[in-house]
Amino acid sequence: MSNDNVFWQRLDALLERSKIVIDRPRGSHHPRFPEIVYALDYGYLDGTSSNDGEGIDVWLGSDAEQKLDAVICTVDLDKGDAEMKLMVGCTDEEKEYIVRFYNEWPDMGAKLIKRSL
């Protein structure tokens, strides 16, 4: 089995055993930056931890299959961190929105990594 397949299988397993908690529903405003409105549900995997000490971040899209088929790696110079965020059930258009969401800010950047099928 390739390292790529192992990576995605481990993420699938993590997703299966963790509950997705949506703490920023579609249409809500960012808690520190009220001008930012979320066009998709955004939350985290309960019982997990990421670089920032919080749960692993999750973007939840509108695709009915709700598959994990991409992650986005972000760099935030303001916070001085880098993170990986899961994209679950995101359409291609929703993935493009998420990439723009991070890359439009001067101190942030993001790279989309799609799962090979």
JSON list of C-alpha atoms in Angstrom, two decimals:
[
{"chain": "A", "resi": 1, "resn": "MET", "atom": "CA", "xyz": [0.00, 0.00, 0.00]},
{"chain": "A", "resi": 2, "resn": "SER", "atom": "CA", "xyz": [1.36, 3.42, -0.90]},
{"chain": "A", "resi": 3, "resn": "ASN", "atom": "CA", "xyz": [2.10, 6.08, 1.70]},
{"chain": "A", "resi": 4, "resn": "ASP", "atom": "CA", "xyz": [-0.57, 8.22, 0.04]},
{"chain": "A", "resi": 5, "resn": "ASN", "atom": "CA", "xyz": [-3.23, 5.55, 0.64]},
{"chain": "A", "resi": 6, "resn": "VAL", "atom": "CA", "xyz": [-2.11, 5.05, 4.25]},
{"chain": "A", "resi": 7, "resn": "PHE", "atom": "CA", "xyz": [-2.40, 8.80, 4.88]},
{"chain": "A", "resi": 8, "resn": "TRP", "atom": "CA", "xyz": [-5.98, 8.96, 3.60]},
{"chain": "A", "resi": 9, "resn": "GLN", "atom": "CA", "xyz": [-7.00, 5.74, 5.37]},
{"chain": "A", "resi": 10, "resn": "ARG", "atom": "CA", "xyz": [-5.73, 7.12, 8.68]},
{"chain": "A", "resi": 11, "resn": "LEU", "atom": "CA", "xyz": [-7.67, 10.33, 8.14]},
{"chain": "A", "resi": 12, "resn": "ASP", "atom": "CA", "xyz": [-10.80, 8.29, 7.30]},
{"chain": "A", "resi": 13, "resn": "ALA", "atom": "CA", "xyz": [-10.35, 6.32, 10.54]},
{"chain": "A", "resi": 14, "resn": "LEU", "atom": "CA", "xyz": [-9.94, 9.51, 12.56]},
{"chain": "A", "resi": 15, "resn": "LEU", "atom": "CA", "xyz": [-13.07, 10.96, 10.98]},
{"chain": "A", "resi": 16, "resn": "GLU", "atom": "CA", "xyz": [-15.08, 7.76, 11.62]},
{"chain": "A", "resi": 17, "resn": "ARG", "atom": "CA", "xyz": [-14.29, 7.69, 15.33]},
{"chain": "A", "resi": 18, "resn": "SER", "atom": "CA", "xyz": [-14.73, 11.41, 15.98]},
{"chain": "A", "resi": 19, "resn": "LYS", "atom": "CA", "xyz": [-17.83, 13.57, 16.02]},
{"chain": "A", "resi": 20, "resn": "ILE", "atom": "CA", "xyz": [-17.85, 16.67, 13.82]},
{"chain": "A", "resi": 21, "resn": "VAL", "atom": "CA", "xyz": [-18.83, 19.70, 15.90]},
{"chain": "A", "resi": 22, "resn": "ILE", "atom": "CA", "xyz": [-19.96, 22.72, 13.88]},
{"chain": "A", "resi": 23, "resn": "ASP", "atom": "CA", "xyz": [-19.16, 25.81, 15.90]},
{"chain": "A", "resi": 24, "resn": "ARG", "atom": "CA", "xyz": [-19.35, 28.24, 12.96]},
{"chain": "A", "resi": 25, "resn": "PRO", "atom": "CA", "xyz": [-22.44, 27.38, 10.92]},
{"chain": "A", "resi": 26, "resn": "ARG", "atom": "CA", "xyz": [-22.95, 28.54, 7.37]},
{"chain": "A", "resi": 27, "resn": "GLY", "atom": "CA", "xyz": [-23.89, 32.24, 7.46]},
{"chain": "A", "resi": 28, "resn": "SER", "atom": "CA", "xyz": [-22.25, 32.94, 10.84]},
{"chain": "A", "resi": 29, "resn": "HIS", "atom": "CA", "xyz": [-19.55, 35.54, 11.47]},
{"chain": "A", "resi": 30, "resn": "HIS", "atom": "CA", "xyz": [-15.98, 34.87, 12.60]},
{"chain": "A", "resi": 31, "resn": "PRO", "atom": "CA", "xyz": [-15.72, 35.54, 16.36]},
{"chain": "A", "resi": 32, "resn": "ARG", "atom": "CA", "xyz": [-12.69, 37.88, 16.09]},
{"chain": "A", "resi": 33, "resn": "PHE", "atom": "CA", "xyz": [-13.29, 39.28, 12.61]},
{"chain": "A", "resi": 34, "resn": "PRO", "atom": "CA", "xyz": [-17.02, 40.01, 12.21]},
{"chain": "A", "resi": 35, "resn": "GLU", "atom": "CA", "xyz": [-16.57, 41.05, 8.57]},
{"chain": "A", "resi": 36, "resn": "ILE", "atom": "CA", "xyz": [-15.84, 37.40, 7.74]},
{"chain": "A", "resi": 37, "resn": "VAL", "atom": "CA", "xyz": [-19.01, 35.40, 7.03]},
{"chain": "A", "resi": 38, "resn": "TYR", "atom": "CA", "xyz": [-18.77, 31.63, 6.60]},
{"chain": "A", "resi": 39, "resn": "ALA", "atom": "CA", "xyz": [-20.39, 30.36, 3.38]},
{"chain": "A", "resi": 40, "resn": "LEU", "atom": "CA", "xyz": [-19.99, 26.75, 4.60]},
{"chain": "A", "resi": 41, "resn": "ASP", "atom": "CA", "xyz": [-20.24, 24.96, 7.91]},
{"chain": "A", "resi": 42, "resn": "TYR", "atom": "CA", "xyz": [-16.93, 25.03, 9.78]},
{"chain": "A", "resi": 43, "resn": "GLY", "atom": "CA", "xyz": [-16.00, 23.19, 12.93]},
{"chain": "A", "resi": 44, "resn": "TYR", "atom": "CA", "xyz": [-13.70, 20.58, 14.38]},
{"chain": "A", "resi": 45, "resn": "LEU", "atom": "CA", "xyz": [-13.34, 16.90, 15.24]},
{"chain": "A", "resi": 46, "resn": "ASP", "atom": "CA", "xyz": [-14.23, 16.39, 18.88]},
{"chain": "A", "resi": 47, "resn": "GLY", "atom": "CA", "xyz": [-11.57, 14.56, 20.90]},
{"chain": "A", "resi": 48, "resn": "THR", "atom": "CA", "xyz": [-8.72, 15.42, 18.52]},
{"chain": "A", "resi": 49, "resn": "SER", "atom": "CA", "xyz": [-5.98, 18.02, 18.69]},
{"chain": "A", "resi": 50, "resn": "SER", "atom": "CA", "xyz": [-4.26, 20.18, 16.13]},
{"chain": "A", "resi": 51, "resn": "ASN", "atom": "CA", "xyz": [-1.27, 22.50, 16.20]},
{"chain": "A", "resi": 52, "resn": "ASP", "atom": "CA", "xyz": [-3.30, 25.23, 17.93]},
{"chain": "A", "resi": 53, "resn": "GLY", "atom": "CA", "xyz": [-4.37, 22.90, 20.76]},
{"chain": "A", "resi": 54, "resn": "GLU", "atom": "CA", "xyz": [-7.95, 22.79, 19.49]},
{"chain": "A", "resi": 55, "resn": "GLY", "atom": "CA", "xyz": [-9.67, 19.97, 17.61]},
{"chain": "A", "resi": 56, "resn": "ILE", "atom": "CA", "xyz": [-8.73, 19.26, 14.00]},
{"chain": "A", "resi": 57, "resn": "ASP", "atom": "CA", "xyz": [-10.60, 21.77, 11.82]},
{"chain": "A", "resi": 58, "resn": "VAL", "atom": "CA", "xyz": [-13.24, 20.58, 9.37]},
{"chain": "A", "resi": 59, "resn": "TRP", "atom": "CA", "xyz": [-15.00, 22.28, 6.48]},
{"chain": "A", "resi": 60, "resn": "LEU", "atom": "CA", "xyz": [-18.34, 20.55, 5.86]},
{"chain": "A", "resi": 61, "resn": "GLY", "atom": "CA", "xyz": [-19.73, 20.91, 2.36]},
{"chain": "A", "resi": 62, "resn": "SER", "atom": "CA", "xyz": [-23.05, 20.17, 0.67]},
{"chain": "A", "resi": 63, "resn": "ASP", "atom": "CA", "xyz": [-22.18, 16.95, -1.18]},
{"chain": "A", "resi": 64, "resn": "ALA", "atom": "CA", "xyz": [-24.58, 14.25, 0.08]},
{"chain": "A", "resi": 65, "resn": "GLU", "atom": "CA", "xyz": [-21.85, 11.58, 0.15]},
{"chain": "A", "resi": 66, "resn": "GLN", "atom": "CA", "xyz": [-19.89, 13.49, 2.81]},
{"chain": "A", "resi": 67, "resn": "LYS", "atom": "CA", "xyz": [-16.57, 11.93, 1.77]},
{"chain": "A", "resi": 68, "resn": "LEU", "atom": "CA", "xyz": [-13.18, 13.18, 2.85]},
{"chain": "A", "resi": 69, "resn": "ASP", "atom": "CA", "xyz": [-11.48, 13.83, -0.47]},
{"chain": "A", "resi": 70, "resn": "ALA", "atom": "CA", "xyz": [-9.26, 16.83, 0.24]},
{"chain": "A", "resi": 71, "resn": "VAL", "atom": "CA", "xyz": [-7.37, 18.68, 2.92]},
{"chain": "A", "resi": 72, "resn": "ILE", "atom": "CA", "xyz": [-6.13, 22.23, 2.95]},
{"chain": "A", "resi": 73, "resn": "CYS", "atom": "CA", "xyz": [-2.85, 23.21, 4.54]},
{"chain": "A", "resi": 74, "resn": "THR", "atom": "CA", "xyz": [-2.81, 26.77, 5.85]},
{"chain": "A", "resi": 75, "resn": "VAL", "atom": "CA", "xyz": [-0.16, 29.20, 7.08]},
{"chain": "A", "resi": 76, "resn": "ASP", "atom": "CA", "xyz": [-1.17, 32.13, 9.28]},
{"chain": "A", "resi": 77, "resn": "LEU", "atom": "CA", "xyz": [1.68, 34.58, 9.85]},
{"chain": "A", "resi": 78, "resn": "ASP", "atom": "CA", "xyz": [-0.43, 36.64, 12.27]},
{"chain": "A", "resi": 79, "resn": "LYS", "atom": "CA", "xyz": [-0.90, 33.63, 14.58]},
{"chain": "A", "resi": 80, "resn": "GLY", "atom": "CA", "xyz": [2.48, 32.14, 13.69]},
{"chain": "A", "resi": 81, "resn": "ASP", "atom": "CA", "xyz": [1.06, 28.72, 12.86]},
{"chain": "A", "resi": 82, "resn": "ALA", "atom": "CA", "xyz": [0.41, 26.20, 10.14]},
{"chain": "A", "resi": 83, "resn": "GLU", "atom": "CA", "xyz": [-2.43, 23.68, 10.14]},
{"chain": "A", "resi": 84, "resn": "MET", "atom": "CA", "xyz": [-4.13, 21.00, 8.10]},
{"chain": "A", "resi": 85, "resn": "LYS", "atom": "CA", "xyz": [-7.93, 21.21, 7.81]},
{"chain": "A", "resi": 86, "resn": "LEU", "atom": "CA", "xyz": [-10.20, 18.44, 6.53]},
{"chain": "A", "resi": 87, "resn": "MET", "atom": "CA", "xyz": [-12.71, 18.98, 3.73]},
{"chain": "A", "resi": 88, "resn": "VAL", "atom": "CA", "xyz": [-15.68, 16.67, 4.10]},
{"chain": "A", "resi": 89, "resn": "GLY", "atom": "CA", "xyz": [-18.34, 16.55, 1.41]},
{"chain": "A", "resi": 90, "resn": "CYS", "atom": "CA", "xyz": [-17.07, 19.65, -0.36]},
{"chain": "A", "resi": 91, "resn": "THR", "atom": "CA", "xyz": [-17.90, 20.15, -4.03]},
{"chain": "A", "resi": 92, "resn": "ASP", "atom": "CA", "xyz": [-15.25, 21.52, -6.38]},
{"chain": "A", "resi": 93, "resn": "GLU", "atom": "CA", "xyz": [-16.84, 24.97, -6.13]},
{"chain": "A", "resi": 94, "resn": "GLU", "atom": "CA", "xyz": [-16.81, 24.79, -2.32]},
{"chain": "A", "resi": 95, "resn": "LYS", "atom": "CA", "xyz": [-13.13, 23.77, -2.36]},
{"chain": "A", "resi": 96, "resn": "GLU", "atom": "CA", "xyz": [-12.35, 26.78, -4.54]},
{"chain": "A", "resi": 97, "resn": "TYR", "atom": "CA", "xyz": [-14.22, 29.02, -2.07]},
{"chain": "A", "resi": 98, "resn": "ILE", "atom": "CA", "xyz": [-12.17, 27.64, 0.85]},
{"chain": "A", "resi": 99, "resn": "VAL", "atom": "CA", "xyz": [-8.86, 28.18, -0.97]},
{"chain": "A", "resi": 100, "resn": "ARG", "atom": "CA", "xyz": [-9.90, 31.79, -1.75]},
{"chain": "A", "resi": 101, "resn": "PHE", "atom": "CA", "xyz": [-11.07, 32.21, 1.86]},
{"chain": "A", "resi": 102, "resn": "TYR", "atom": "CA", "xyz": [-7.49, 31.71, 3.11]},
{"chain": "A", "resi": 103, "resn": "ASN", "atom": "CA", "xyz": [-5.49, 33.18, 0.24]},
{"chain": "A", "resi": 104, "resn": "GLU", "atom": "CA", "xyz": [-7.30, 36.53, 0.12]},
{"chain": "A", "resi": 105, "resn": "TRP", "atom": "CA", "xyz": [-5.80, 37.71, 3.44]},
{"chain": "A", "resi": 106, "resn": "PRO", "atom": "CA", "xyz": [-2.32, 39.31, 3.40]},
{"chain": "A", "resi": 107, "resn": "ASP", "atom": "CA", "xyz": [-0.86, 37.22, 6.25]},
{"chain": "A", "resi": 108, "resn": "MET", "atom": "CA", "xyz": [-2.37, 33.89, 5.22]},
{"chain": "A", "resi": 109, "resn": "GLY", "atom": "CA", "xyz": [-1.80, 31.28, 2.55]},
{"chain": "A", "resi": 110, "resn": "ALA", "atom": "CA", "xyz": [-3.21, 27.87, 1.72]},
{"chain": "A", "resi": 111, "resn": "LYS", "atom": "CA", "xyz": [-2.54, 24.85, -0.46]},
{"chain": "A", "resi": 112, "resn": "LEU", "atom": "CA", "xyz": [-5.25, 22.36, -1.46]},
{"chain": "A", "resi": 113, "resn": "ILE", "atom": "CA", "xyz": [-4.34, 18.66, -1.50]},
{"chain": "A", "resi": 114, "resn": "LYS", "atom": "CA", "xyz": [-6.86, 16.43, -3.28]},
{"chain": "A", "resi": 115, "resn": "ARG", "atom": "CA", "xyz": [-7.21, 12.72, -2.73]},
{"chain": "A", "resi": 116, "resn": "SER", "atom": "CA", "xyz": [-6.30, 10.62, -5.78]},
{"chain": "A", "resi": 117, "resn": "LEU", "atom": "CA", "xyz": [-9.11, 8.29, -6.74]}
]
